[in-house]
Coordinates of C-alpha atoms (C1' of nucleotides) in Angstrom, one line a residue:
Chain A
X97 CA -7.8 7.8 23.6
X98 CA -11.5 7.4 22.3
X99 CA -9.2 8.9 19.0
X100 CA -8.3 5.1 18.4
X101 CA -11.6 4.2 17.9
X102 CA -12.5 6.4 14.9
X103 CA -8.9 5.4 13.5
X104 CA -9.5 2.0 13.0
X105 CA -11.3 1.0 9.7
X106 CA -13.9 -1.7 11.6
X107 CA -12.8 -4.8 9.6
X108 CA -11.2 -7.8 10.7
X109 CA -9.1 -8.2 7.9
X110 CA -5.2 -8.3 7.2
X111 CA -5.4 -5.3 4.4
X112 CA -7.2 -3.3 7.3
X113 CA -4.6 -4.1 9.5
X114 CA -2.0 -3.4 7.1
X115 CA -3.1 0.2 6.6
X116 CA -4.1 0.9 10.0
X117 CA -0.3 0.7 10.3
X118 CA 1.2 1.8 7.6
X119 CA -1.7 3.3 5.5
X120 CA -1.5 6.6 6.7
X121 CA -0.1 9.8 4.2
X122 CA 3.9 9.5 4.0
X123 CA 4.3 6.0 6.1
X124 CA 5.0 4.0 2.9
X125 CA 7.4 6.6 1.8
X126 CA 9.4 6.5 4.6
X127 CA 9.5 2.5 4.6
X128 CA 10.5 2.7 1.1
X129 CA 13.7 5.0 2.1
X130 CA 14.1 2.7 5.0
X131 CA 14.2 -0.5 2.9
X132 CA 17.6 0.8 1.4
X133 CA 18.9 0.8 4.8
X134 CA 19.2 2.9 8.0
X135 CA 18.5 6.6 7.8
X136 CA 19.0 9.5 9.9
X137 CA 15.9 12.2 10.4
X138 CA 17.4 14.8 8.0
X139 CA 18.1 12.2 5.6
X140 CA 14.5 10.9 5.5
X141 CA 13.4 14.5 5.2
X142 CA 16.1 15.3 2.7
X143 CA 14.6 12.6 1.0
X144 CA 11.1 13.3 1.4
X145 CA 11.1 17.2 0.8
X146 CA 7.4 17.7 0.9
X147 CA 7.0 16.0 4.1
X148 CA 6.5 18.9 7.3
X149 CA 9.0 18.1 10.0
X150 CA 6.1 17.5 12.3
X151 CA 4.7 14.7 10.2
X152 CA 7.7 12.9 10.2
X153 CA 8.4 13.0 13.9
X154 CA 4.6 11.7 14.2
X155 CA 5.1 9.1 11.8
X156 CA 8.6 7.7 13.0
X157 CA 6.6 7.5 16.3
X158 CA 3.7 5.9 15.1
X159 CA 5.6 3.3 13.0
X160 CA 8.2 2.6 16.1
X161 CA 4.6 2.3 18.2
X162 CA 3.6 -0.5 15.7
X163 CA 7.0 -2.4 15.5
X164 CA 7.6 -1.5 12.3
X165 CA 10.7 1.0 12.8
X166 CA 13.2 1.4 15.6
X167 CA 15.8 3.3 16.4
X168 CA 19.3 2.9 16.0
X169 CA 21.0 2.9 19.2
X170 CA 24.6 4.0 18.2
X171 CA 23.6 6.6 15.8
X172 CA 21.9 9.9 16.8
X173 CA 18.6 10.5 15.1
X174 CA 18.9 7.1 13.2
X175 CA 15.7 4.8 12.6
X176 CA 16.0 1.1 11.1
X177 CA 13.7 -1.1 10.1
X178 CA 12.5 -4.5 12.1
X179 CA 12.2 -7.6 11.2
X180 CA 8.3 -6.9 11.3
X181 CA 9.1 -3.6 8.7
X182 CA 11.4 -5.3 6.2
X183 CA 8.3 -7.8 5.5
X184 CA 6.6 -4.7 3.9
X185 CA 9.4 -5.0 1.0
X186 CA 6.6 -7.2 -1.0
X187 CA 4.0 -4.7 -0.1
X188 CA 6.1 -1.7 -1.5
X189 CA 7.5 -3.3 -4.3
X190 CA 4.0 -4.4 -5.9
X191 CA 3.3 -0.5 -5.4
X192 CA 6.2 0.8 -7.0
X193 CA 5.7 -1.9 -10.0
X194 CA 1.9 -1.1 -10.4
X195 CA 2.9 2.6 -9.8
X196 CA 5.5 2.7 -12.7
X197 CA 2.7 2.4 -15.5
X198 CA 1.4 6.0 -14.2
X199 CA 4.5 7.2 -13.6
X200 CA 4.2 9.6 -16.5
X201 CA 7.2 12.6 -16.8
X202 CA 8.9 14.3 -14.1
X203 CA 7.0 16.9 -12.9
X204 CA 8.1 20.5 -11.7
X205 CA 9.4 20.4 -8.1
X206 CA 9.3 16.7 -8.5
X207 CA 12.6 14.9 -6.6
X208 CA 14.3 11.6 -7.7
X209 CA 16.1 10.4 -4.9
X210 CA 19.0 7.6 -4.5
X211 CA 16.3 5.8 -2.4
X212 CA 13.6 5.7 -5.2
X213 CA 15.9 4.9 -7.3
X214 CA 17.0 1.7 -5.6
X215 CA 13.4 0.8 -4.6
X216 CA 12.7 1.1 -8.7
X217 CA 15.7 -1.2 -9.2
X218 CA 14.7 -3.6 -6.9
X219 CA 11.5 -4.0 -8.5
X220 CA 12.6 -4.4 -11.8
X221 CA 14.9 -6.8 -10.5
X222 CA 14.2 -10.4 -12.7
X223 CA 16.0 -13.2 -10.6
X224 CA 15.5 -15.7 -13.5
X225 CA 16.9 -13.6 -16.3
X226 CA 19.6 -12.8 -13.8
X227 CA 20.6 -16.3 -12.9
X228 CA 22.0 -16.9 -16.2
X229 CA 24.0 -14.1 -16.4
X230 CA 27.7 -14.2 -14.6
X231 CA 28.0 -11.6 -12.2
X232 CA 27.9 -8.0 -12.9
X233 CA 27.9 -4.7 -11.1
X234 CA 26.0 -1.7 -12.6
X235 CA 26.5 1.8 -11.2
X236 CA 24.1 4.5 -12.3
X237 CA 24.4 8.1 -12.4
X238 CA 21.1 9.6 -11.9
X239 CA 21.3 13.8 -11.6
X240 CA 23.7 14.3 -8.7
X241 CA 23.5 10.8 -7.3
X242 CA 24.7 7.5 -7.5
X243 CA 23.8 3.7 -7.2
X244 CA 25.5 0.5 -7.4
X245 CA 23.2 -2.7 -7.8
X246 CA 25.3 -5.7 -7.6
X247 CA 24.1 -8.9 -9.2
X248 CA 25.5 -12.4 -8.4
X249 CA 23.3 -15.3 -9.8
X250 CA 19.6 -14.7 -8.4
X251 CA 20.5 -12.1 -5.9
X252 CA 20.8 -8.4 -5.8
X253 CA 22.0 -5.9 -3.8
X254 CA 21.6 -2.0 -4.2
X255 CA 23.4 0.4 -2.6
X256 CA 23.1 4.2 -2.8
X257 CA 26.8 5.8 -3.2
X258 CA 27.9 9.2 -2.1
X259 CA 25.7 11.6 0.0
X260 CA 23.6 8.7 1.4
X261 CA 23.9 8.3 4.8
X262 CA 24.7 5.4 7.3
X263 CA 27.2 3.4 4.8
X264 CA 25.8 0.1 5.6
X265 CA 28.3 -2.8 4.8
X266 CA 26.1 -5.2 4.7
X267 CA 25.7 -7.1 1.1
X268 CA 23.2 -9.5 0.4
X269 CA 25.0 -11.5 -2.3
X270 CA 28.0 -13.7 -1.9
X271 CA 31.4 -11.5 -2.2
X272 CA 32.7 -12.1 -5.8
X273 CA 34.0 -9.9 -8.1
X274 CA 31.8 -8.8 -10.4
X275 CA 32.5 -10.3 -14.4
X276 CA 31.6 -6.9 -15.6
X277 CA 30.6 -3.4 -14.8
X278 CA 28.1 -1.1 -16.6
X279 CA 28.1 2.2 -15.7
X280 CA 25.6 4.4 -17.1
X281 CA 24.9 8.3 -17.4
X282 CA 20.8 8.6 -17.1
X283 CA 18.7 11.4 -17.3
X284 CA 15.7 11.3 -14.9
X285 CA 13.6 11.8 -17.8
X286 CA 15.2 8.8 -19.3
X287 CA 15.0 6.3 -17.1
X288 CA 11.8 5.7 -17.2
X289 CA 12.1 4.3 -20.6
X290 CA 15.4 2.4 -19.4
X291 CA 13.6 0.4 -17.2
X292 CA 10.2 -0.3 -19.5
X293 CA 12.0 -0.8 -22.8
X294 CA 11.5 -4.3 -24.1
X295 CA 15.0 -6.1 -24.3
X296 CA 16.4 -6.2 -27.7
X297 CA 15.8 -2.8 -28.3
X298 CA 18.9 -1.7 -27.6
X299 CA 20.4 -3.5 -30.6
X300 CA 18.1 -1.8 -33.0
X301 CA 18.1 1.5 -31.5
X302 CA 21.0 2.3 -29.0
X303 CA 20.0 3.5 -25.8
X304 CA 17.5 5.1 -25.1
X305 CA 17.2 9.2 -24.9
X306 CA 18.8 10.3 -22.1
X307 CA 20.8 7.1 -21.5
X308 CA 24.7 7.5 -21.9
X309 CA 27.4 4.5 -21.9
X310 CA 30.3 5.9 -19.7
X311 CA 31.8 2.5 -19.2
X312 CA 31.0 -1.1 -20.8
X313 CA 29.8 -1.8 -24.1
X314 CA 26.3 -2.1 -25.6
X315 CA 26.2 -5.8 -24.5
X316 CA 26.1 -4.6 -21.6
X317 CA 23.6 -2.6 -21.3
X318 CA 21.2 -5.1 -22.9
X319 CA 22.2 -7.3 -19.9
X320 CA 21.1 -4.6 -17.9
X321 CA 17.9 -4.6 -20.0
X322 CA 17.5 -8.6 -19.1
X323 CA 17.8 -8.1 -15.5
X324 CA 15.7 -4.9 -14.9
X325 CA 12.7 -4.6 -16.4
X326 CA 9.3 -3.5 -15.1
X327 CA 6.5 -4.7 -17.4
X328 CA 3.7 -2.2 -17.5
X329 CA 0.4 -3.8 -16.3
X330 CA -2.5 -1.8 -18.0
X331 CA -2.4 1.5 -19.3
X332 CA -4.3 4.3 -16.9
X333 CA -7.4 3.7 -19.2
X334 CA -10.5 4.9 -19.7
X335 CA -10.4 8.2 -17.9
X336 CA -12.5 11.0 -19.1
X337 CA -10.6 13.9 -18.5
X338 CA -7.0 14.6 -19.1
X339 CA -4.6 13.0 -16.0
X340 CA -1.3 13.7 -16.0
X341 CA 0.0 10.3 -17.4
X342 CA 2.1 11.5 -20.7
X343 CA 2.9 8.1 -21.6
X344 CA 2.1 9.1 -25.1
X345 CA 5.1 10.7 -25.1
X346 CA 7.0 7.6 -26.8
X347 CA 6.2 7.8 -29.8
X348 CA 6.3 4.3 -31.9
Chain B
X1329 CA -3.5 22.6 -11.0
X1330 CA -3.1 23.9 -7.5
X1331 CA -4.9 21.4 -5.8
X1332 CA -2.5 18.7 -7.3
X1333 CA 0.3 21.0 -5.9
X1334 CA -0.9 20.2 -2.1
X1335 CA -1.8 16.4 -3.0
X1336 CA 1.6 15.3 -4.5
X1337 CA 4.2 14.1 -2.7
X1338 CA 7.0 15.5 -4.9
X1339 CA 8.1 12.3 -5.7
X1340 CA 9.1 11.0 -9.5
X1341 CA 8.8 7.2 -7.9
X1342 CA 6.5 4.5 -8.7
X1343 CA 5.5 4.1 -5.0
X1344 CA 4.3 7.7 -4.8
X1345 CA 2.6 7.4 -7.9
X1346 CA 0.6 4.5 -6.9
X1347 CA 0.0 6.6 -3.3
X1348 CA -1.1 9.5 -4.9
X1349 CA -3.9 7.3 -6.8
X1350 CA -4.9 4.5 -4.0
X1351 CA -3.0 5.7 -0.9
X1352 CA -6.3 8.2 0.6
X1353 CA -7.8 6.5 3.3
X1354 CA -10.5 3.8 2.1
X1355 CA -9.4 3.6 -1.2
X1356 CA -7.5 0.2 -1.0
X1357 CA -10.6 -1.1 0.7
X1358 CA -12.8 -0.4 -2.1
X1359 CA -10.4 -1.8 -4.2
X1360 CA -10.0 -5.3 -2.5
X1361 CA -14.0 -5.9 -2.7
X1362 CA -13.8 -5.1 -6.2
X1363 CA -11.1 -7.7 -6.9
X1364 CA -14.0 -9.9 -5.5
X1365 CA -16.2 -8.4 -8.7
X1366 CA -18.0 -5.6 -9.7
X1367 CA -20.5 -4.6 -6.8
X1368 CA -23.3 -1.8 -6.5
X1369 CA -22.7 1.2 -4.1
X1370 CA -24.7 -0.2 -1.4
X1371 CA -22.6 -3.4 -1.4
X1372 CA -20.0 -1.4 -1.1
X1373 CA -21.1 0.5 2.0
X1374 CA -22.7 -2.6 3.8
X1375 CA -19.0 -4.3 3.6
X1376 CA -17.5 -1.1 4.9
X1377 CA -19.2 -0.3 7.2
X1378 CA -17.7 2.6 8.9
X1379 CA -17.3 4.2 5.8
X1380 CA -18.9 7.5 5.4
X1381 CA -21.3 7.7 2.4
X1382 CA -19.8 10.7 1.3
X1383 CA -16.2 9.3 1.6
X1384 CA -17.1 6.4 -0.3
X1385 CA -18.9 8.8 -2.9
X1386 CA -15.5 10.6 -3.4
X1387 CA -13.4 7.7 -3.2
X1388 CA -15.1 6.6 -5.8
X1389 CA -15.2 9.3 -8.0
X1390 CA -11.4 9.5 -7.7
X1391 CA -10.6 6.2 -8.3
X1392 CA -12.8 6.9 -11.9
X1393 CA -10.1 9.5 -12.5
X1394 CA -7.4 7.9 -12.1
X1395 CA -8.4 4.8 -14.3
X1396 CA -8.7 2.2 -11.5
X1397 CA -12.6 1.8 -11.3
X1398 CA -14.8 2.3 -14.2
X1399 CA -19.0 2.0 -13.8
X1400 CA -20.6 -1.0 -14.6
X1401 CA -23.3 0.3 -17.7
X1402 CA -25.4 -2.0 -17.0
X1403 CA -26.4 -1.8 -13.3
X1404 CA -27.4 1.2 -11.6
X1405 CA -25.1 2.2 -9.1
X1406 CA -22.3 -0.8 -10.2
X1407 CA -18.6 -0.6 -10.2
X1408 CA -15.8 -2.8 -10.9
X1409 CA -12.4 -2.6 -11.8
X1410 CA -10.7 -1.6 -15.0
X1411 CA -7.9 -3.6 -16.0
X1412 CA -5.4 -1.2 -14.5
X1413 CA -7.4 -1.5 -11.2
X1414 CA -7.4 -5.4 -11.5
X1415 CA -3.5 -4.6 -11.7
X1416 CA -3.6 -3.7 -8.1
X1417 CA -4.3 -7.4 -7.2
X1418 CA -0.7 -7.8 -5.7
X1419 CA -0.5 -5.0 -4.0
X1420 CA -3.3 -6.3 -2.3
X1421 CA -2.4 -9.5 -1.8
X1422 CA 1.1 -8.1 -0.1
X1423 CA -0.5 -6.1 2.3
X1424 CA -2.7 -8.6 3.3
X1425 CA -0.1 -11.3 4.0
X1426 CA 1.8 -8.6 5.9
X1427 CA -1.3 -7.3 7.6
X1428 CA -2.3 -11.1 9.1
X1429 CA 0.8 -10.9 11.3
X1430 CA -0.9 -8.4 13.2
X1431 CA -4.3 -9.3 12.6
X1432 CA -5.0 -10.1 16.3
X1433 CA -8.7 -11.0 17.9
X1434 CA -11.5 -9.8 16.5
X1435 CA -12.1 -6.4 18.0
X1436 CA -15.2 -5.5 19.3
X1437 CA -17.5 -3.8 16.0
X1438 CA -15.3 -5.7 13.7
X1439 CA -17.1 -7.0 10.5
X1440 CA -15.7 -10.1 8.7
X1441 CA -17.1 -9.8 5.2
X1442 CA -17.4 -12.1 2.2
X1443 CA -14.9 -10.1 0.4
X1444 CA -12.5 -10.1 3.1
X1445 CA -12.8 -13.7 3.5
X1446 CA -12.1 -14.3 -0.5
X1447 CA -8.9 -11.6 -0.5
X1448 CA -7.6 -13.5 2.6
X1449 CA -7.9 -17.0 0.6
X1450 CA -6.5 -15.4 -2.6
X1451 CA -3.4 -14.1 -0.3
X1452 CA -2.7 -17.8 1.5
X1453 CA -3.2 -19.7 -1.9
X1454 CA -0.2 -21.9 -2.6
X1455 CA -0.2 -22.5 -6.4
X1456 CA 2.7 -25.0 -5.9
X1457 CA 0.9 -27.4 -3.1
X1458 CA -2.2 -27.1 -5.2
X1459 CA -0.7 -28.0 -8.4
X1460 CA 0.1 -31.3 -7.2
X1461 CA -3.9 -31.9 -5.4
X1462 CA -6.9 -33.0 -7.5
X1463 CA -9.0 -30.6 -8.0
X1464 CA -11.3 -29.3 -5.0
X1465 CA -14.3 -27.1 -3.8
X1466 CA -13.6 -25.8 -0.5
X1467 CA -16.6 -23.9 1.1
X1468 CA -16.4 -22.2 4.4
X1469 CA -19.2 -20.7 6.2
X1470 CA -18.3 -17.7 8.6
X1471 CA -20.8 -16.2 10.6
X1472 CA -23.9 -15.4 8.2
X1473 CA -21.7 -16.1 4.7
X1474 CA -20.3 -18.5 2.7
X1475 CA -17.4 -18.7 0.1
X1476 CA -16.8 -21.2 -2.4
X1477 CA -13.3 -21.7 -3.2
X1478 CA -12.7 -23.8 -6.7
X1479 CA -9.2 -25.1 -7.3
X1480 CA -8.2 -26.6 -10.3
X1481 CA -4.0 -26.9 -10.7
X1482 CA -2.5 -24.0 -10.1
X1483 CA -5.6 -22.0 -10.5
X1484 CA -8.0 -20.8 -7.6
X1485 CA -11.5 -18.9 -8.4
X1486 CA -13.2 -17.3 -5.1
X1487 CA -16.8 -16.5 -5.4
X1488 CA -18.8 -14.9 -2.2
X1489 CA -22.2 -17.1 -2.0
X1490 CA -25.1 -15.6 -0.5
X1491 CA -26.5 -12.2 -0.2
X1492 CA -23.6 -11.1 -2.2
X1493 CA -24.4 -8.8 -4.8
X1494 CA -23.6 -8.7 -8.9
X1495 CA -23.7 -12.9 -9.1
X1496 CA -20.4 -13.2 -11.9
X1497 CA -20.6 -16.2 -14.2
X1498 CA -16.9 -15.9 -14.3
X1499 CA -15.0 -19.0 -13.4
X1500 CA -11.2 -18.0 -14.1
X1501 CA -10.3 -22.0 -13.5
X1502 CA -11.3 -24.7 -16.3
X1503 CA -14.8 -25.7 -15.6
X1504 CA -14.1 -29.2 -14.0
X1505 CA -15.6 -31.2 -11.5
X1506 CA -14.1 -31.5 -8.1
X1507 CA -12.8 -34.5 -7.2
X1508 CA -14.0 -33.9 -3.6
X1509 CA -15.8 -31.4 -1.8
X1510 CA -14.9 -30.0 1.7
X1511 CA -17.3 -28.0 3.4
X1512 CA -16.5 -26.2 6.9
X1513 CA -18.5 -23.9 9.9
X1514 CA -15.8 -21.4 11.1
X1515 CA -15.9 -19.1 13.8
X1516 CA -14.4 -15.7 13.0
X1517 CA -12.0 -16.2 15.8
X1518 CA -11.0 -19.7 14.2
X1519 CA -10.5 -18.6 10.9
X1520 CA -7.2 -17.1 11.7
X1521 CA -5.8 -20.4 12.8
X1522 CA -7.0 -22.1 10.2
X1523 CA -5.0 -20.1 7.7
X1524 CA -2.3 -19.9 9.9
X1525 CA -1.8 -23.3 11.4
X1526 CA 1.1 -25.7 10.2
X1527 CA 0.5 -28.4 7.7
X1528 CA 0.6 -31.5 9.7
X1529 CA -1.3 -29.9 13.1
X1530 CA -4.6 -31.5 11.8
X1531 CA -3.7 -35.3 12.2
X1532 CA -2.4 -34.5 15.4
X1533 CA -4.8 -32.0 17.4
X1534 CA -7.6 -32.1 14.8
X1535 CA -9.6 -29.5 13.8
X1536 CA -8.2 -26.2 15.5
X1537 CA -10.8 -24.2 17.9
X1538 CA -13.5 -22.4 16.1
X1539 CA -13.6 -24.9 12.8
X1540 CA -16.1 -27.8 12.0
X1541 CA -16.4 -30.0 9.5
X1542 CA -19.9 -30.0 8.1
X1543 CA -18.9 -32.2 5.0
X1544 CA -15.6 -34.0 3.8
X1545 CA -13.0 -35.8 6.1
X1546 CA -9.9 -34.5 8.0
X1547 CA -7.7 -35.6 5.1
X1548 CA -9.7 -33.0 2.9
X1549 CA -8.9 -30.5 6.0
X1550 CA -5.0 -31.4 5.9
X1551 CA -5.4 -30.9 2.1
X1552 CA -6.6 -27.3 3.0
X1553 CA -4.4 -26.5 4.8
X1554 CA -1.5 -27.4 2.4
X1555 CA -3.6 -25.4 0.1
X1556 CA -4.3 -21.9 1.9
X1557 CA -1.8 -20.7 4.3
X1558 CA -0.3 -17.5 5.1
X1559 CA 2.9 -17.5 6.7
X1560 CA 3.6 -15.5 9.4
X1561 CA 6.6 -12.6 8.5
X1562 CA 7.8 -12.0 11.7
X1563 CA 6.1 -10.3 15.2
X1564 CA 5.1 -7.0 15.4
X1565 CA 8.3 -6.9 17.7
X1566 CA 10.3 -4.6 19.9
X1567 CA 7.2 -2.6 20.9
X1568 CA 8.1 -0.5 23.9
X1569 CA 4.3 -1.3 25.4
X1570 CA 1.8 -3.9 25.0
X1571 CA 1.4 -4.9 21.3
X1572 CA -2.2 -3.7 21.2
X1573 CA -1.0 -0.5 19.9
X1574 CA -3.7 1.1 17.4
X1575 CA -6.9 -1.0 19.1
X1576 CA -8.6 0.6 22.0
X1577 CA -9.4 -3.3 22.8
X1578 CA -6.9 -3.4 26.1
X1579 CA -8.8 -6.5 26.7
X1580 CA -6.7 -9.6 26.1
Chain C
dC223 C1' 23.9 23.0 13.5
dG224 C1' 21.4 18.7 13.5
dG225 C1' 16.7 16.8 15.7
dG226 C1' 12.9 17.8 16.4
dA227 C1' 8.7 20.4 19.1
dT228 C1' 4.8 24.4 18.8
dC229 C1' 2.1 27.3 16.6
dC230 C1' -2.0 28.5 12.7
dC231 C1' -4.2 27.6 8.9
dA232 C1' -6.3 25.0 5.4
dA233 C1' -8.1 20.5 3.7
dG234 C1' -9.6 15.9 4.7
dC235 C1' -12.9 13.3 7.5
dG236 C1' -17.1 11.8 9.7
dA237 C1' -22.3 11.7 11.6
dT238 C1' -26.2 13.4 10.0
dA239 C1' -29.6 15.2 7.6
dC240 C1' -31.4 15.7 2.9
dT241 C1' -32.5 15.1 -2.2
dG242 C1' -33.3 12.6 -7.1
Chain D
dC833 C1' -31.2 2.8 -4.0
dA834 C1' -28.0 6.4 -4.5
dG835 C1' -25.5 9.4 -3.9
dT836 C1' -25.3 15.3 -2.4
dA837 C1' -25.0 18.8 1.1
dT838 C1' -23.5 20.4 5.4
dC839 C1' -21.3 20.8 9.5
dG840 C1' -18.2 20.4 13.3
dC841 C1' -13.8 17.8 14.4
dT842 C1' -9.3 15.5 13.1
dT843 C1' -5.4 15.8 10.4
dG844 C1' -1.9 17.1 6.8
dG845 C1' 0.9 21.5 5.6
dG846 C1' 4.0 25.1 6.1
dA847 C1' 6.4 28.2 9.1
dT848 C1' 8.7 29.0 13.2
dC849 C1' 10.9 28.2 17.6
dC850 C1' 13.1 25.7 20.9
dC851 C1' 16.8 22.0 22.7
dG852 C1' 21.1 19.5 22.6

DNA sequence: CGGGATCCCAAGCGATACTG
DNA sequence: CAGTATCGCTTGGGATCCCG
């Protein structure tokens, strides 16, 4: 048990305490997926293709000991966040927003999962802008998965649709029928531009590359872009050698 | 290139990109300290007593390659955050707030540094409450170090005072003379209660244990507690055994 | 068949020593 | 003071195997 002494960061600090609990590799990605709802072991594994199974098992055990994750009693292999674990949402959202500026292009072998998509939408959500718009449902199809985002007032509820596991009935927004529905087919490459682009650009240039409107008008797409937007923080500047941040692709 | 294959998380996601850049051990603690201002190698080393020097060297190199950190040209061994790196403040603040709920007591061998203190104050800052209070300076003495927090309207500027390195003249708040100054001597143990306690408690019970007013009245202490407060998110509940998971100190 | 546990190897981390 | 070099140990990665 003297091992534990080596693990601590030796700091009496909230940041250090947080990192001791969820700072290990893969831990916050597991939390990200569980923020979308309860998941089974195999769901987590398939959503995180590069994680070795023993590491996933270890992390889940550690996260349970930290009080971040608990097992779902009724479901074999089911895991969910505790209230304490759900408190990590601001952390994950902040990471998502910051990392967005360094997203670059889809690299080979990288996956885009429904849970990652859901978190991106949560991080991009503008409650202030949404509050002035009528209740709307946005359905996004990316590759082989789909997510539905229901926006009512300042509330947002994102649920993965399709092969997602453990269907959760809880909708955190009031049960109102949306005034309108926008349905988009999005290429993984166009997904970044969809959330990054400036509002108003649709009216001028139409949908970004890789985005097709399946249902709804371009006015609804504009509404989407007012509701969901991630402001780039600052370019990863000052890099001496090449890094893979290919944000130069979008020629202005 | 093959190196990257092993390191990458294989996810096209902002969270994954962020973790690939600042998810390594110690990285976010280095960022935390640099958020307080430029620091020299030795400052970072002494603020992070448990970090091996080669790891500090490696992390600084990696953070420079990621565009998070740059060297201060005029100072030997000086480092500072880039604009991109300063964009991590919401991440660090969110971690600080969450980790605060799991802070526990000061464990043996743990240090409380001025930079950690400054980040705690930043995370605890309530701009809404501060906006309705007159400009105030708060000086905290903890162990052998001191920090000064100047609050003007919704603005906050925290500077470590004393043996801190690279004195930075920049004050982000307007240069107003504070209407009042509160000076506190705080034990490391009392520091947590000072930021966690509910407002109003001072009037009833006086200062928390381990907090002594050196200058200013208890009304100013109440002002402090309105201005700086970290709401606990939720207890690290649901743990099977004691909540001492992660720390070796089994002693209560 | 899904949910993990066990191996082995490589890479990362930690402590110390050493150099410009 | 600001790192680099080296070494043993711990951890993560990948494949396999076991158990219900």
